Short mmCIF file of C-alpha atoms in Angstrom, two decimals:
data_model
loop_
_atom_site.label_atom_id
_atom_site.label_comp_id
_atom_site.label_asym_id
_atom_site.label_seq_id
_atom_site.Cartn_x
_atom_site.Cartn_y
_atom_site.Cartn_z
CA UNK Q 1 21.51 -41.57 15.61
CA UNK Q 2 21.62 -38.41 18.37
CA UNK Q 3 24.04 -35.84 17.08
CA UNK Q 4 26.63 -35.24 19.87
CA UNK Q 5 28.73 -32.31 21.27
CA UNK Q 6 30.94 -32.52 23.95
CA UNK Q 7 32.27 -29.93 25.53
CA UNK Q 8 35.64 -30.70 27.10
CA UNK Q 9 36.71 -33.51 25.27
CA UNK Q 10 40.24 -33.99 26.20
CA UNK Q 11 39.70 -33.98 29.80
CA UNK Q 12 38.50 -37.62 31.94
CA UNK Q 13 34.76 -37.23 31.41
CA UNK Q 14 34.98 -36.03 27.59
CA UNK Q 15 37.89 -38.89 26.40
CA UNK Q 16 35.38 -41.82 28.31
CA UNK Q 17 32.16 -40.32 26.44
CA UNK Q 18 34.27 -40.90 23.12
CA UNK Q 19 35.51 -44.20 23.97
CA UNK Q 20 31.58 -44.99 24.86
CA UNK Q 21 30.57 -43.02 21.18
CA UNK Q 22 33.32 -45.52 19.57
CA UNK Q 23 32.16 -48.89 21.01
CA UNK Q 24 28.35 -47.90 20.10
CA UNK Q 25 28.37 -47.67 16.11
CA UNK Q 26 25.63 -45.73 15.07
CA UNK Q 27 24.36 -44.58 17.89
CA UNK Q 28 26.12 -40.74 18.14
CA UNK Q 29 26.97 -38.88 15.51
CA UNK Q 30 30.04 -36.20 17.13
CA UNK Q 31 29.59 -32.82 15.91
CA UNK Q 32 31.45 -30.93 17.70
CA UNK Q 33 34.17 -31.04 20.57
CA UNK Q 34 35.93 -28.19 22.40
CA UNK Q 35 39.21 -28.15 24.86
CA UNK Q 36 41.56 -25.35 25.64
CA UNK Q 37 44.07 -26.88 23.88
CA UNK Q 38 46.96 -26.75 25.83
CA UNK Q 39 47.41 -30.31 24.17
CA UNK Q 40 46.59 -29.85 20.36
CA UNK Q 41 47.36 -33.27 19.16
CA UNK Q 42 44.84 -34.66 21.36
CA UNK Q 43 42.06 -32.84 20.03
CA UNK Q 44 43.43 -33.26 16.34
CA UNK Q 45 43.50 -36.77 16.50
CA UNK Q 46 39.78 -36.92 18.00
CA UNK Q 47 38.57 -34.56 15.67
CA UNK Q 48 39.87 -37.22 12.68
CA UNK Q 49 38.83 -39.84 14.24
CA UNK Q 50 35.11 -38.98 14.21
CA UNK Q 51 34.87 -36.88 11.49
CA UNK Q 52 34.16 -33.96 13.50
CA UNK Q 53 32.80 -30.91 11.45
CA UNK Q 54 33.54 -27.95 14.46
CA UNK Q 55 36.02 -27.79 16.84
CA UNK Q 56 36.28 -25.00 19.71
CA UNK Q 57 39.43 -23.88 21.40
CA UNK Q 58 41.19 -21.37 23.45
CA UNK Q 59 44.95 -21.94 22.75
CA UNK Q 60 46.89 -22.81 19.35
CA UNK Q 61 43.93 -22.45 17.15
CA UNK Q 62 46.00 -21.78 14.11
CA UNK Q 63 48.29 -25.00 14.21
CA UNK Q 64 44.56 -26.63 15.17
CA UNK Q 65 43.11 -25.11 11.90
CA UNK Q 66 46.24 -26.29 9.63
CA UNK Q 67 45.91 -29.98 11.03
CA UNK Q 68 42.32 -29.76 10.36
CA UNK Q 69 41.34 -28.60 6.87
CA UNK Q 70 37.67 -28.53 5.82
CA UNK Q 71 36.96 -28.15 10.01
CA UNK Q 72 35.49 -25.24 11.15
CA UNK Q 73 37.65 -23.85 13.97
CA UNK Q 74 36.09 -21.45 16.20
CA UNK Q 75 38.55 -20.08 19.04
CA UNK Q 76 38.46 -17.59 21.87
CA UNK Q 77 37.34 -17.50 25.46
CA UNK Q 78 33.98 -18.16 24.32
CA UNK Q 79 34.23 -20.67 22.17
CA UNK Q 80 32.77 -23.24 23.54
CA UNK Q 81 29.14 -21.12 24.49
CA UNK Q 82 29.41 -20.80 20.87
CA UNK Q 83 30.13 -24.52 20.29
CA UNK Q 84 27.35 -25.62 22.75
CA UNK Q 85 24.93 -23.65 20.59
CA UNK Q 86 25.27 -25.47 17.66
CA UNK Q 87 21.73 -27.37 17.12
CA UNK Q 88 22.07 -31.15 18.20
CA UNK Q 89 20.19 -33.82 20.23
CA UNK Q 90 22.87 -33.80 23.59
CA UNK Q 91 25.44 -31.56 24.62
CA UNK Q 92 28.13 -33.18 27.20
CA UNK Q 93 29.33 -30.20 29.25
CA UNK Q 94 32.48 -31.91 30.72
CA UNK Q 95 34.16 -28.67 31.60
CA UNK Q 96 36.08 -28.01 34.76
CA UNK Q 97 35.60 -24.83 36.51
CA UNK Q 98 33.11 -21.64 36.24
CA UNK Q 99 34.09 -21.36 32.70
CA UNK Q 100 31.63 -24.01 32.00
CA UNK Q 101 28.64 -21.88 32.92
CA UNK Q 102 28.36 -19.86 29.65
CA UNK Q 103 28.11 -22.67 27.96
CA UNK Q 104 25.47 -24.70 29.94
CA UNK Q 105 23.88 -21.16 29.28
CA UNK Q 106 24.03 -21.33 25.94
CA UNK Q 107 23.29 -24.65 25.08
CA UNK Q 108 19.51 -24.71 27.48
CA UNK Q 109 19.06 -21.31 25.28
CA UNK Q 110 18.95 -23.09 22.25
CA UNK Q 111 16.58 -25.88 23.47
CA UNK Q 112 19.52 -28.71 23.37
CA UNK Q 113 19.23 -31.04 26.33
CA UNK Q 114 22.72 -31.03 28.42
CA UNK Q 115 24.07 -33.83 29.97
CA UNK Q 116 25.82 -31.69 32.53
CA UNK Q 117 29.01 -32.70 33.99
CA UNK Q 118 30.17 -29.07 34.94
CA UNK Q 119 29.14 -29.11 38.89
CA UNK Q 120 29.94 -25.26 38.97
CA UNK Q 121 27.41 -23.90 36.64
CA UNK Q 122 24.71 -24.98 39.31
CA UNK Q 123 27.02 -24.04 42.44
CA UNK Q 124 27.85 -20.79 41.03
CA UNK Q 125 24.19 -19.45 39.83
CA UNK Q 126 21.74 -22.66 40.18
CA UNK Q 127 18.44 -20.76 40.12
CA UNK Q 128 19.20 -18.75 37.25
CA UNK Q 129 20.14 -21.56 35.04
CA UNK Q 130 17.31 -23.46 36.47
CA UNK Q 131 15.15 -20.75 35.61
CA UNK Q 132 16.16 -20.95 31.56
CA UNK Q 133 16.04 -24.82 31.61
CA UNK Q 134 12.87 -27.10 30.72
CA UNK Q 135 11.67 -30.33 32.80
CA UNK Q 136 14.46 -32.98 31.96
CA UNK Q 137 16.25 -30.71 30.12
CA UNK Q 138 19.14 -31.07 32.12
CA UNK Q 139 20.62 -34.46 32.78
CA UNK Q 140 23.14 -35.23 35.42
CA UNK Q 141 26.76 -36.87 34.25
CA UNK Q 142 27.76 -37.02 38.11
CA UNK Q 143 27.76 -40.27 39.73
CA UNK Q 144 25.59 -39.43 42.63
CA UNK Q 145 22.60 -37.61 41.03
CA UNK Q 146 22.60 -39.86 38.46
CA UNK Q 147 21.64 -42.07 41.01
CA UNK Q 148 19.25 -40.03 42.83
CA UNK Q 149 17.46 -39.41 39.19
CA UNK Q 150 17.58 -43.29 38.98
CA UNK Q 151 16.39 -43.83 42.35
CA UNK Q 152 13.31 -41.06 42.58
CA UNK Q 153 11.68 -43.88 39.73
CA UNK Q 154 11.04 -45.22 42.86
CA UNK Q 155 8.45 -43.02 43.52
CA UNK Q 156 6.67 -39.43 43.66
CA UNK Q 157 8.61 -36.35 44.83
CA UNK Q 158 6.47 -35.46 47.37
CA UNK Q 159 6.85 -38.91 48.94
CA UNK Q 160 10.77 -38.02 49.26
CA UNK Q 161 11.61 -38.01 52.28
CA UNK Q 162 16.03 -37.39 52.22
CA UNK Q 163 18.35 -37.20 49.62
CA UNK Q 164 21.71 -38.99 50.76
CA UNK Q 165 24.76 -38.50 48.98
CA UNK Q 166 27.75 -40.95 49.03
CA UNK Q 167 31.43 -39.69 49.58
CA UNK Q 168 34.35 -42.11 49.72
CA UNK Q 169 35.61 -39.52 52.08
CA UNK Q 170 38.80 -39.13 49.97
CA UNK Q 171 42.31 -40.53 50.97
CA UNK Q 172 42.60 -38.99 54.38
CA UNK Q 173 39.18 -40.06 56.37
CA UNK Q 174 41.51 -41.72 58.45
CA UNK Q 175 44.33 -39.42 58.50
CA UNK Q 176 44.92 -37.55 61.49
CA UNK Q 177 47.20 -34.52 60.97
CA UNK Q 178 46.28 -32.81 57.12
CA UNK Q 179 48.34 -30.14 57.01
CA UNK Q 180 51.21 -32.23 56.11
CA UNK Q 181 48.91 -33.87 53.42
CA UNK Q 182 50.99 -33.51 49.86
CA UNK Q 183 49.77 -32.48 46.37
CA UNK Q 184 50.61 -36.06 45.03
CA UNK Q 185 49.11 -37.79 47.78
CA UNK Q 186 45.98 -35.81 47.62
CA UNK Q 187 45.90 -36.36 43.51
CA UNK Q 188 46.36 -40.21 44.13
CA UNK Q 189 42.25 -40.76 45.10
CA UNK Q 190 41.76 -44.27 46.48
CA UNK Q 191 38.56 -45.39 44.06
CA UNK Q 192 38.45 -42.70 41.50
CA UNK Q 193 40.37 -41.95 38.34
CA UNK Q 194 39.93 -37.68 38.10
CA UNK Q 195 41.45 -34.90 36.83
CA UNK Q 196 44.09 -32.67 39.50
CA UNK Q 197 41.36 -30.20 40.32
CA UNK Q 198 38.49 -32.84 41.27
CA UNK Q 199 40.74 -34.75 42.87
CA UNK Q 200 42.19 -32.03 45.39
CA UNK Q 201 38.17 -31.24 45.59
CA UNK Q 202 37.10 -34.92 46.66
CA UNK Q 203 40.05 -34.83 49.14
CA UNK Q 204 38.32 -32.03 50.71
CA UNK Q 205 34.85 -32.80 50.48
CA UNK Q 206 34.72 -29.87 48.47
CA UNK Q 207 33.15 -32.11 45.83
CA UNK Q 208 30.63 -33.68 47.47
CA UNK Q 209 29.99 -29.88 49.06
CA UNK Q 210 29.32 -28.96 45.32
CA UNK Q 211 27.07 -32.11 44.96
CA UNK Q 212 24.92 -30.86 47.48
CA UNK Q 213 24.19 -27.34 46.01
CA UNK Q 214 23.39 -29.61 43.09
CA UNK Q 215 21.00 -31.51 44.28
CA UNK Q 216 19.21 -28.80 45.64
CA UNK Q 217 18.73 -27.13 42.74
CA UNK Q 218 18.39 -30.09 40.18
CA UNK Q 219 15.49 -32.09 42.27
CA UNK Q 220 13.88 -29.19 44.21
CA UNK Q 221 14.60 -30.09 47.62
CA UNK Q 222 15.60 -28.06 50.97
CA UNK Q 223 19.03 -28.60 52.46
CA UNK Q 224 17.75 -29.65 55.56
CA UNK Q 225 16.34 -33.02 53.48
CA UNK Q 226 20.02 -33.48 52.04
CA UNK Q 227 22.81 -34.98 53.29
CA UNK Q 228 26.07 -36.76 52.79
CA UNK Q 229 27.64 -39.90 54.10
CA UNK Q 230 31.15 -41.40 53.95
CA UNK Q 231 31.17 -44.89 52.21
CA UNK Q 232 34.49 -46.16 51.09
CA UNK Q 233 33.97 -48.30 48.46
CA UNK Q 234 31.83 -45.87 46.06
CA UNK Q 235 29.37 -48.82 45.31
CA UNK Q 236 26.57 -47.16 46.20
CA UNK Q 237 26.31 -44.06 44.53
CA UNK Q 238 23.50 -42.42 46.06
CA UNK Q 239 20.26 -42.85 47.89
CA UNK Q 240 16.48 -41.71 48.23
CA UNK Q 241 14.57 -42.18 51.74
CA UNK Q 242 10.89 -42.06 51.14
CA UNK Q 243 8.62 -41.17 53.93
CA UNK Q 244 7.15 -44.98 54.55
CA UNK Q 245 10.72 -45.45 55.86
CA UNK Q 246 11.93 -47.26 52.54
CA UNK Q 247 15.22 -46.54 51.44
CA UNK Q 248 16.18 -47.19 47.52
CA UNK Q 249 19.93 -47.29 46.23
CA UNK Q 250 21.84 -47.21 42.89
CA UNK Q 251 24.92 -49.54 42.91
CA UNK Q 252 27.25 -50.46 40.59
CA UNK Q 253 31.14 -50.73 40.45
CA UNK Q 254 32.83 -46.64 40.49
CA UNK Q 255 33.49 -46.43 37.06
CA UNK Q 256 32.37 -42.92 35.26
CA UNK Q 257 31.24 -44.56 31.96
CA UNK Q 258 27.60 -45.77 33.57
CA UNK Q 259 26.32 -42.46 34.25
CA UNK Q 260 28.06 -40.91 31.49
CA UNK Q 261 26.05 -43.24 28.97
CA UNK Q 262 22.78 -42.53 30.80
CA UNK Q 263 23.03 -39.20 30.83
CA UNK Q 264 24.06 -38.95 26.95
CA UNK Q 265 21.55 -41.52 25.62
CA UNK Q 266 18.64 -40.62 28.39
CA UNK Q 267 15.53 -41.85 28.32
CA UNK Q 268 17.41 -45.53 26.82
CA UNK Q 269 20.28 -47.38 28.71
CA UNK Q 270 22.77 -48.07 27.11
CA UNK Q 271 23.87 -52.24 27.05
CA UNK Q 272 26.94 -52.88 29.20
CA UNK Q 273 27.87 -49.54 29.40
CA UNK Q 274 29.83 -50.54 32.32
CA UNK Q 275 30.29 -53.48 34.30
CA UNK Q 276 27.87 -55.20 36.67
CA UNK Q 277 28.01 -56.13 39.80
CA UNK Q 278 29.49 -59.53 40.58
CA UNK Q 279 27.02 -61.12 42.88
CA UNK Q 280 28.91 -64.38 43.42
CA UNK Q 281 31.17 -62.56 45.25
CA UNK Q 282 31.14 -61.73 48.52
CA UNK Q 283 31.60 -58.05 49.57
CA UNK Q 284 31.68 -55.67 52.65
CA UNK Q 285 30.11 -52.37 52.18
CA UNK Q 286 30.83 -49.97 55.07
CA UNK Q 287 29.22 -46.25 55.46
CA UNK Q 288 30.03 -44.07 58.35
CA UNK Q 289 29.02 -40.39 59.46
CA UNK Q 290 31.37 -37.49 58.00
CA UNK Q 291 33.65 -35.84 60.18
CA UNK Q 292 32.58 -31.71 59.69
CA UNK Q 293 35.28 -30.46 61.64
CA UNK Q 294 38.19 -31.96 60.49
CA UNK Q 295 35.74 -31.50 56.93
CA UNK Q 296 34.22 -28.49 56.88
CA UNK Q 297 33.50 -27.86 53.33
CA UNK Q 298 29.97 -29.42 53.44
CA UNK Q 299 28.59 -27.41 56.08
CA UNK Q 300 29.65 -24.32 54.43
CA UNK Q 301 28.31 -24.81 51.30
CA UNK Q 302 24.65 -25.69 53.16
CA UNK Q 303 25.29 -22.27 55.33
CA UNK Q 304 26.05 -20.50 51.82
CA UNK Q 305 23.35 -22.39 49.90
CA UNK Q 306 20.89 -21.88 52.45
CA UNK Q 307 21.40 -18.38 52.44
CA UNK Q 308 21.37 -18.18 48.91
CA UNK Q 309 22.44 -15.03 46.31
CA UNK Q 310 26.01 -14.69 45.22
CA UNK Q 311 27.63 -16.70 48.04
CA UNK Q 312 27.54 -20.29 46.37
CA UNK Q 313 29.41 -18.20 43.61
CA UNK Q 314 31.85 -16.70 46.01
CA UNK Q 315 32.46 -20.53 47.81
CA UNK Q 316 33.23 -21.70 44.28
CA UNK Q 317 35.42 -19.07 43.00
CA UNK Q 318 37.39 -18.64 46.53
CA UNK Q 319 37.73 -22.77 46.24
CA UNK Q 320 39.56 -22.46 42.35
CA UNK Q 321 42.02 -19.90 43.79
CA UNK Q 322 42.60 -22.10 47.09
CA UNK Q 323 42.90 -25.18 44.97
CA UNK Q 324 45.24 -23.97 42.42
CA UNK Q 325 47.86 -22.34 44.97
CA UNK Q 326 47.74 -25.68 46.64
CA UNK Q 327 48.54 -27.62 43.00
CA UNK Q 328 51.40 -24.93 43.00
CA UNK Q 329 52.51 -26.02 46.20
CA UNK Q 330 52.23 -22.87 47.58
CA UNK Q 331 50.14 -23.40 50.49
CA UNK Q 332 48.76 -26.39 52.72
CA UNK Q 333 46.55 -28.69 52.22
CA UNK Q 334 44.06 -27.36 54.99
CA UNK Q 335 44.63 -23.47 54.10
CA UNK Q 336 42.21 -24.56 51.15
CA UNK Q 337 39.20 -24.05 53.35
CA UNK Q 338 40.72 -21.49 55.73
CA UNK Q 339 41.14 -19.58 52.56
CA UNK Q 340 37.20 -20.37 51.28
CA UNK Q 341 35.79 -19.77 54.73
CA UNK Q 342 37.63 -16.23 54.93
CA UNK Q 343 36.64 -15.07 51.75
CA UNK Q 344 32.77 -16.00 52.05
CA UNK Q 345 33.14 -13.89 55.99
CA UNK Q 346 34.77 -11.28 53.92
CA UNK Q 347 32.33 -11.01 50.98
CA UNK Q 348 28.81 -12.31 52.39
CA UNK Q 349 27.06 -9.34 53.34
CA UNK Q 350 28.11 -7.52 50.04
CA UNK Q 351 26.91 -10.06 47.67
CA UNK Q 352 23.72 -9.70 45.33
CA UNK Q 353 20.74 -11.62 46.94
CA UNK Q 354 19.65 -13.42 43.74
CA UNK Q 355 21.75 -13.68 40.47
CA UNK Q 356 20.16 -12.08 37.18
CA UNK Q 357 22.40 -13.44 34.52
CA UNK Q 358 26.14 -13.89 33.63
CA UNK Q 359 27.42 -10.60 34.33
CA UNK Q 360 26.26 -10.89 37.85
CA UNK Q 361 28.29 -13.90 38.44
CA UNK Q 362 31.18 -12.84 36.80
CA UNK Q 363 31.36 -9.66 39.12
CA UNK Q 364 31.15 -11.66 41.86
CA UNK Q 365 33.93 -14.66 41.16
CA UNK Q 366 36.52 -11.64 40.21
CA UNK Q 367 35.49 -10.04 43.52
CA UNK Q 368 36.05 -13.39 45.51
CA UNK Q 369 39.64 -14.21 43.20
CA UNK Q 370 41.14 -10.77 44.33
CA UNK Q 371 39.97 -11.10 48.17
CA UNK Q 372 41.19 -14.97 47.77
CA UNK Q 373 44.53 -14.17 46.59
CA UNK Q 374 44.77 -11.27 48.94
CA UNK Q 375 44.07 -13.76 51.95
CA UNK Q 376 46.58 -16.29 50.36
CA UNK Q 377 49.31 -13.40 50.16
CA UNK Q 378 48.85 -13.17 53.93
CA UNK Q 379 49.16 -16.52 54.54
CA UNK Q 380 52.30 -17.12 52.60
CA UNK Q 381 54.13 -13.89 53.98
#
């Protein structure tokens, strides 16, 4: 039995990776969970429900601790680093944002091997965290590097060739005019069941931009050798070109609980984690190049990858601010990346050239929030 903690557990990734812990008896043990808890009787109940013996949270930790006698109840900002630290065979890091990267710290401190989930802990300082983390120490929960790990069984690294991501290029591939695009039509993804934030982010490529950074940084591999290509159905998840011109895929139908299970019970699959594909049936798999201008979150992200230091950090951070003025309604739809572009222009030859530790990216995402909410205040006036 693998003792489990997952880290985000009332958000999409953490409630699927409890429904997969509940229909595999004896596989997981849950030993801890952590949420903000701006919804306390979600957390409650799944702390009951599998006996969980430590529960982190941000908000309403007392009513938490009276619904949960005999639990131990750490709260504050950092409890879930402290959470993640806690001695067990797999921690799920399922958290949205930057928040998520003291704990992915924490937990590779302590020797626990992380199924990560949290794309921004690599985005926003990928070669420190690298740097702490041991070979196959770190897991991916994503779809698509879960299926590049699957796929480079195929063969030796240095017989990669390209890394090519899939993107279902969102709702509005097709859509000519975005500025008029709506926060509930950019929330309702066509393939996908995510959270607000990921959502707005696939809309925008911002997602698969994020991906990218990723995969640089989890598989060791120049930008130049990754890419990204727009394929509606999100069948294929990802694929590896090898140099003898062979190109091997992952498919299987988009649902998150396949790579969640791999990553979580890695180096075993688990059986019918999710459905296979249904082979007596005929289907139509298009792919088709992505349109950078009308998209231009990908080839930013390569620009501030390639370059390197704090600017991934200052992409990300700019991006949160962006994305949650747009959930507010109180810009458009494309100002998201007019508002990231602007704020990597207006920070990029001030940042650090290589991040030491936390500190360093903290600096840097409160220096990119205040210019990002400075350019938004221009916009808006």
């Amino acid at each position: 039995m693998r003792d489990l903690v997952i880290l985000g557990s009332t958000g999409s990734i953490g409630v699927q990776a409890l429904e997969i812990v509940a229909a595999n008896p004896g596989k997981f043990r849950v030993v801890g969970i952590t949420s903000a808890g701006n919804n306390p009787a979600v957390i409650i109940e799944q702390a009951k429900k599998f006996s969980v013996g430590v529960v982190g949270i941000i908000h309403n930790a007392e009513l938490i601790r009276e619904a949960l006698p005999g639990v131990t109840v750490i709260d504050g900002q950092d409890a879930a680093a402290q959470v993640a630290s806690i001695t067990c065979d797999v921690v799920l890091n399922a958290i949205t944002g930057s928040i998520g990267l003291a704990a992915t710290v924490s937990a590779i401190k302590v020797g626990n091997r992380l199924a990560l989930a949290n794309k921004e802990s690599l985005v926003a300082a990928g070669d420190f965290v690298m740097s702490l983390a041991k070979p196959d120490q770190i897991i991916p929960v994503d779809s698509e590097h879960s299926a590049i790990w699957q796929c480079l069984m195929s063969g030796k690294r240095n017989e990669v060739s390209r890394l090519i991501l899939t993107a279902s290029g969102g709702p509005f591939r097709q859509r000519k005019d975005l500025s008029t695009v709506t926060v509930d039509e950019a929330l309702a993804h066509p393939t996908w069941s995510m959270g607000p934030v990921i959502s707005v982010n696939s809309a925008t490529l911002v997602n698969k931009a994020h991906e990218i950074i990723e995969a640089h940084h989890l598989y060791s591999m120049e930008y130049s050798k990754i890419e990204a290509v727009i394929h509606p159905q999100s069948v294929i998840h990802s694929m590896v070109e090898f140099i003898d011109g062979a190109t091997i895929a992952q498919a299987s139908p988009p649902n998150m609980k396949g790579p969640i299970a791999y990553a979580i019970n890695w180096p075993e699959r688990l059986k019918a984690a999710t459905p296979a594909m249904d082979w007596k049936q005929s289907h139509s798999w298009e792919f088709e190049p992505i349109d950078h201008e009308r998209f231009p979150a990908i080839e930013l992200a390569k620009r501030c990858g390639e370059l390197g230091g704090g600017l991934p950090a200052i992409f990300n951070a700019a991006n949160e601010v962006a994305v949650g003025a747009f959930l507010k309604g109180s810009i458009s739809f494309t100002s998201i990346m007019d508002c990231v572009e602007q704020s990597v222009q207006r920070l990029g030859g001030s940042t650090p050239s290589a991040i030491r530790d936390l500190s360093d990216v903290s600096a840097i995402e409160q220096d990119a929030h205040s210019v990002a909410h400075e350019i938004l205040e221009r916009m808006v006036s």
